[in-house]
Coordinates of C-alpha atoms in Angstrom, one line a residue:
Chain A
X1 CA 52.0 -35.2 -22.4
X2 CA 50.6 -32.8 -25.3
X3 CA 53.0 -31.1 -26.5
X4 CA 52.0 -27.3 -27.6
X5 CA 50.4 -26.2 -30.9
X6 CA 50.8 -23.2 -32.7
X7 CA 48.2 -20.9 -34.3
X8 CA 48.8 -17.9 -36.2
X9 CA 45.8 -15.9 -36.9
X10 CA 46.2 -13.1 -39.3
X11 CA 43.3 -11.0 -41.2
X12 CA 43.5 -10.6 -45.4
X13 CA 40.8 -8.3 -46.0
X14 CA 37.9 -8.6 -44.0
X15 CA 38.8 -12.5 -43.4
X16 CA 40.9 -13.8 -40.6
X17 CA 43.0 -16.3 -42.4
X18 CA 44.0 -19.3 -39.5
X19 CA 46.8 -21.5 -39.7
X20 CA 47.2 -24.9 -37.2
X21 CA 50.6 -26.9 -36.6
X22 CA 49.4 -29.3 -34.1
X23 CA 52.0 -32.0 -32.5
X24 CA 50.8 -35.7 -32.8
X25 CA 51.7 -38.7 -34.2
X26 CA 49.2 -40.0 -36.1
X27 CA 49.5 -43.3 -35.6
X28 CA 47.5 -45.1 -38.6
X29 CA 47.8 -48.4 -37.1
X30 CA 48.7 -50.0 -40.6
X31 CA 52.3 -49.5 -40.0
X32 CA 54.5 -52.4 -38.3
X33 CA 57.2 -51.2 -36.4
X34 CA 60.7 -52.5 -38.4
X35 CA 62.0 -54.0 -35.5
X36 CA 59.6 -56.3 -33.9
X37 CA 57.7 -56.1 -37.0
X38 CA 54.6 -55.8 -35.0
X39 CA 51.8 -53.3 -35.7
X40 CA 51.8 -50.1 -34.0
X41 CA 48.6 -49.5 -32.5
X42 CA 46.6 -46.7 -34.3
X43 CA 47.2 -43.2 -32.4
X44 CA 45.2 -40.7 -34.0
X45 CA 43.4 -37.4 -33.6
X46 CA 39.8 -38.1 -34.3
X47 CA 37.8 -34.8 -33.5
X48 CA 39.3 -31.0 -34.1
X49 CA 37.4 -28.4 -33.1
X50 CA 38.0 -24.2 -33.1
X51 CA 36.2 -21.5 -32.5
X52 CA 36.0 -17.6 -32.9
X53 CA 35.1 -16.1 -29.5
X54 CA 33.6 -19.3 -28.5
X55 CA 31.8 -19.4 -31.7
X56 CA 32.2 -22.8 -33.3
X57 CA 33.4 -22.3 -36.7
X58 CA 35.0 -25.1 -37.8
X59 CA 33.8 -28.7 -36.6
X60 CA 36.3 -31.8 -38.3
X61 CA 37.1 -35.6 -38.0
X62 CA 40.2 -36.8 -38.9
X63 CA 40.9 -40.6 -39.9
X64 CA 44.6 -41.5 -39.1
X65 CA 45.6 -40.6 -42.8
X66 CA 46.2 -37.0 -41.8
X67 CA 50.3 -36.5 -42.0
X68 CA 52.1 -37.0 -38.5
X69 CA 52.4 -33.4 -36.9
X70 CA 49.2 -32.2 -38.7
X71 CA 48.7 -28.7 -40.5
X72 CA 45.4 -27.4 -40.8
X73 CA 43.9 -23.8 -42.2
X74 CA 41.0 -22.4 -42.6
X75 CA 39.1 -19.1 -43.6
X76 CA 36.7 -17.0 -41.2
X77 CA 34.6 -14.7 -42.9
X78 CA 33.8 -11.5 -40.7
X79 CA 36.8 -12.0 -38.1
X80 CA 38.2 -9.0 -36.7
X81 CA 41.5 -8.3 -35.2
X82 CA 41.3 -8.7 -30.9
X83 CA 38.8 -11.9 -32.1
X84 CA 39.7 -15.0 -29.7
X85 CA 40.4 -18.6 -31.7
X86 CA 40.7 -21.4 -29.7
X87 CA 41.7 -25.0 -31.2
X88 CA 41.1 -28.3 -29.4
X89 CA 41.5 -31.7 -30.7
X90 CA 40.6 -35.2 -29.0
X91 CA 42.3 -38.3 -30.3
X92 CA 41.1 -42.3 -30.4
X93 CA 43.0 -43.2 -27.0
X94 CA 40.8 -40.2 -25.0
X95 CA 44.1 -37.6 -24.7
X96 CA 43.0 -33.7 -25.5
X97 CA 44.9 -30.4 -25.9
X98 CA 43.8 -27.1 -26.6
X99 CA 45.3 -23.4 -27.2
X100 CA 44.4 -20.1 -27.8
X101 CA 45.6 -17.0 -30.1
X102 CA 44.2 -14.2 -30.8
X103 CA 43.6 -12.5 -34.8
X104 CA 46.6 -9.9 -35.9
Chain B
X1 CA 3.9 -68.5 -22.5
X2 CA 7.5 -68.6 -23.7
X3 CA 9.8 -67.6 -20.5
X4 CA 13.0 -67.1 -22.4
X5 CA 11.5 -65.3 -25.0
X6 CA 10.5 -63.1 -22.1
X7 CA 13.9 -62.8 -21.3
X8 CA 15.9 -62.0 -23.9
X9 CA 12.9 -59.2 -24.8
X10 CA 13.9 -57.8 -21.3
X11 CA 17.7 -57.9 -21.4
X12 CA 17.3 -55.7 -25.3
X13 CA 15.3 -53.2 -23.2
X14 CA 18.0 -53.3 -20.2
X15 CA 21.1 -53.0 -22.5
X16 CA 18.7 -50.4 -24.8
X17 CA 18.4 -48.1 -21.6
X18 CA 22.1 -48.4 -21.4
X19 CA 23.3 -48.0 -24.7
X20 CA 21.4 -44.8 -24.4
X21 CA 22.4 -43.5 -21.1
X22 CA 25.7 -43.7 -22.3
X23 CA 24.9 -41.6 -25.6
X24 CA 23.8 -38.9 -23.1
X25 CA 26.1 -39.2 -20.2
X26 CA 29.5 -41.0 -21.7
X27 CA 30.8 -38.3 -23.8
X28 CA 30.3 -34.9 -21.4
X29 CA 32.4 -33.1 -24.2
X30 CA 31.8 -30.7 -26.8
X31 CA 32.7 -32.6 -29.8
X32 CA 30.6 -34.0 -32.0
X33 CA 29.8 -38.2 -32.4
X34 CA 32.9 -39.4 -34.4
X35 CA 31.6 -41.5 -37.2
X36 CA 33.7 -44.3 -37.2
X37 CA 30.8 -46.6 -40.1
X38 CA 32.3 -43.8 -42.7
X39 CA 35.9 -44.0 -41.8
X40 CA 36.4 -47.5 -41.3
X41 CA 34.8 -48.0 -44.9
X42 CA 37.0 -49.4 -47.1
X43 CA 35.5 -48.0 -50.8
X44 CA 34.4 -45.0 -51.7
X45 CA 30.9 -46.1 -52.1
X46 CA 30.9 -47.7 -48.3
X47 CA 32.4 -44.8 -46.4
X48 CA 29.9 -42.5 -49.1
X49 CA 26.9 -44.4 -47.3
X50 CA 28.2 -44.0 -43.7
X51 CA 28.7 -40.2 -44.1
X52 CA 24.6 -40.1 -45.4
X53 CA 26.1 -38.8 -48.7
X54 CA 23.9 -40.3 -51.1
X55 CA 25.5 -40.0 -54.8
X56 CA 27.4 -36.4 -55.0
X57 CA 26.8 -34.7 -58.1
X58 CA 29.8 -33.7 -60.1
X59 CA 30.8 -29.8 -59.9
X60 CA 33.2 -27.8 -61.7
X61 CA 32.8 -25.3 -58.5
X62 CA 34.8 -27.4 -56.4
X63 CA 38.9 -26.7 -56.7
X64 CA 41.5 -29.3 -55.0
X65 CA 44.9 -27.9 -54.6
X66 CA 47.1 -30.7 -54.7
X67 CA 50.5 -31.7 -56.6
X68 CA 51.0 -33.8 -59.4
X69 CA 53.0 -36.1 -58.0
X70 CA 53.7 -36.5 -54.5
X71 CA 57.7 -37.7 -53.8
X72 CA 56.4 -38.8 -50.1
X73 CA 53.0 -40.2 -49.9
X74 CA 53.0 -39.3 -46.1
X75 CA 53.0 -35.7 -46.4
X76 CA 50.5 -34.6 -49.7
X77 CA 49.5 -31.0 -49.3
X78 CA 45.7 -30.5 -50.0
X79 CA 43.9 -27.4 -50.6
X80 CA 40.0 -27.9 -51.0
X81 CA 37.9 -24.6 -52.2
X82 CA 34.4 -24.8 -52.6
X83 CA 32.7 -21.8 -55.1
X84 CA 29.1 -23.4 -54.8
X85 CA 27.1 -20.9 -52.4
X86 CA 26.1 -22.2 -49.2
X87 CA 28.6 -24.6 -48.4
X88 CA 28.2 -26.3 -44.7
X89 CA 31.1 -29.4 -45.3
X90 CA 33.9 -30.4 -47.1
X91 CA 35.3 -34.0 -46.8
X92 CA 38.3 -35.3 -47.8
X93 CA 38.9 -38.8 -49.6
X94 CA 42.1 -40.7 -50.9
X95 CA 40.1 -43.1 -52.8
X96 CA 42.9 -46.0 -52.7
X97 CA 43.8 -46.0 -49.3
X98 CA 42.4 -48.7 -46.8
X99 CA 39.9 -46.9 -45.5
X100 CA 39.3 -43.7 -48.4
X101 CA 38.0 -41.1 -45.6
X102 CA 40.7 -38.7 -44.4
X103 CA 38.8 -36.1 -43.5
X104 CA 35.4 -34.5 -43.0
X105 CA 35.0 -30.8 -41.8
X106 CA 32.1 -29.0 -41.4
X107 CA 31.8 -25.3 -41.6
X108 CA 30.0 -22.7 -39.7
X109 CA 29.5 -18.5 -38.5
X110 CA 31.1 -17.2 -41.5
X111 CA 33.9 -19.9 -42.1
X112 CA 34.5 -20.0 -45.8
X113 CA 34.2 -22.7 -48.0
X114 CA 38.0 -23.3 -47.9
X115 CA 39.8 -25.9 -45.7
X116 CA 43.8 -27.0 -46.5
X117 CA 45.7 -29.7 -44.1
X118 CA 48.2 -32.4 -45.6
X119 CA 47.2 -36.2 -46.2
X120 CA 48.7 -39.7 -46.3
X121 CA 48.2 -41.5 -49.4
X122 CA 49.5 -45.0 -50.0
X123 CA 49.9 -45.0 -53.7
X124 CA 48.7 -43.2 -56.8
X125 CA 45.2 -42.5 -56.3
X126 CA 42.4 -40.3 -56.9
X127 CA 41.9 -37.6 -54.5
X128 CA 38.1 -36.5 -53.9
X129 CA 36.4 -33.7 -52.3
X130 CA 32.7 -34.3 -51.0
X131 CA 31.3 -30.8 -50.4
X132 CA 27.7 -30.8 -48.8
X133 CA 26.1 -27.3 -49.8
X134 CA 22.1 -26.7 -49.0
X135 CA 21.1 -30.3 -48.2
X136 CA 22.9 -31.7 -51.6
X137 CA 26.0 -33.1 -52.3
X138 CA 28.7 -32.4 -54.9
X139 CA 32.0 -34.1 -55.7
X140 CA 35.5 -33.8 -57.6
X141 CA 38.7 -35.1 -58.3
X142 CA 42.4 -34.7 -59.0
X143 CA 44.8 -37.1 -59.6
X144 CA 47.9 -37.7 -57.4
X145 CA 50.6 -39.9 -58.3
X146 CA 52.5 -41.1 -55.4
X147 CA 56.2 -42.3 -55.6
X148 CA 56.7 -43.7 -51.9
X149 CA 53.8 -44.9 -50.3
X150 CA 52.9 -43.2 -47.0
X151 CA 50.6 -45.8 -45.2
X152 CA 52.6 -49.0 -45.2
X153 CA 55.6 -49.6 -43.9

C-alpha cells in the first residue's frame, strides 16, 4: 500500500545533511471532493520519526497542513559516512512505512 | 449511604484502570503520544497552551526561510534555523489556517537546529516558528502572502 520514499543522505563538512521525499496524500480533511461535494476524510501522517544508527535524532508531528507528497530535511551534527538513517512515519488511519539509506 | 454514588465512584476507577492500561499497552510503537489538544487548536494562543508553550519570547536568532508570496498555498517551502544555543524543538505555525499547528519537531544526538519541509497555507498569513531551547521558549515570524489558497477546495 505504501508506496516507497526516498532519502539521500549526504555529508557537508562534518554534518550529514538528510533530505526526505515521502509519498502520501495528506488528506486535510477540509477539502470536499468537487464531485459529490462531500468532504474527504482527513488522511494524514501524524508521527515521523528517523534515526542515525538507531539513534533517534529527529522526533516530529505533522498536522495535515504539510503539502501532499511531503519533503522534509534536516541536519545531523557528527554523522559520518557508512552512518545508517532510517525514516518511519505513522499516519491518523494506523498505516506505517519505513526505509533506510545510508550517509555518502 | 448513597448506593449510586457508590457506583458511579466505582465505574471512574474501572474506566481509570482502563484508560491507563491502554496508555501502556495500546500503542506498542516507538513514536511518541501525538498531541492532538495542540493541533486541533484553532488560534495561536489555543494550540500555544496545548503544546505547554507558555508565552514564547521574541528572538532575532530564529531565521524562517520562506517566499514572499506563495503562487500555490499548497505547496509553501519553509526553512526554519534556530541560532539560539541549545535548541531541543522547533514548531511550525500558519497562524490563519484552521487549526495554526503544522508542525512540531523535536531535535536530538547532535541534530542541528535546522528543520525545512513545505506547508499548506489557506491564505495570506503569518508564518511562526516556536523554538524551545533550555526549558524556554522563543518565537518569530515572516509574512506570506498567498495567491491560491491551499486548504479549501
Amino acid at each position: 500500500m505504501a508506496e516507497p520514499m526516498k532519502i539521500r543522505a549526504t555529508m557537508a563538512g562534518d554534518t550529514a545533511d538528510i533530505k526526505v521525499l515521502m509519498n502520501h496524500p495528506m488528506e486535510t480533511g477540509q477539502r470536499k471532493d468537487p464531485k459529490t461535494g462531500q468532504l474527504i476524510p482527513a488522511h494524514h501522517i501524524t508521527e515521523v520519526n528517523a534515526t542515525l544508527n538507531g539513534k533517534t535524532v529527529l522526533e516530529a508531528e505533522w498536522s495535515g497542513a504539510i503539502s501532499k507528497n511531503p519533503y522534509l530535511g534536516f541536519k545531523v551534527k557528527g554523522a559520518k559516512a557508512g552512518d545508517k538513517v532510517t525514516i518511519s512515519w505513522k499516519d491518523n488511519l494506523g498505516e506505517t512505512n519505513s526505509a533506510d539509506a545510508t550517509v555518502s | 449511604m448513597n448506593v449510586l454514588r457508590r457506583n458511579i465512584l466505582k465505574g471512574a476507577t474501572a474506566a481509570g484502570t482502563l484508560a491507563m492500561a491502554a496508555g501502556l499497552f495500546g500503542t506498542g510503537n516507538a513514536f511518541a503520544a501525538y498531541n492532538s489538544a495542540a493541533f486541533s487548536a484553532k488560534t495561536v494562543a489555543d494550540a500555544l497552551k496545548g503544546m505547554g508553550a507558555g508565552t514564547p519570547t521574541d528572538s532575532k536568532d530564529i531565521t524562517i526561510k520562506a517566499p514572499d508570496i506563495a503562487e500555490n498555498g499548497a505547496v509553501v517551502p519553509v526553512e526554519i534555523t534556530s541560532n539560539i544555543a541549545g535548541t531541543t524543538a522547533i514548531a511550525i505555525m500558519a497562524e490563519k489556517n484552521a487549526n495554526p499547528l503544522v508542525a512540531n519537531f523535536k531535535l536530538s544526538n547532535g541534530a542541528e537546529a535546522f528543520v525545512s519541509t513545505r506547508i499548506k497555507m489557506g491564505q495570506t498569513a503569518m508564518v511562526r516558528a516556536i523554538v524551545t531551547a533550555g526549558g524556554k521558549t522563543y518565537t518569530a515570524v515572516k509574512e506570506v502572502k498567498v495567491t491560491i489558497g491551499g486548504c479549501g477546495g
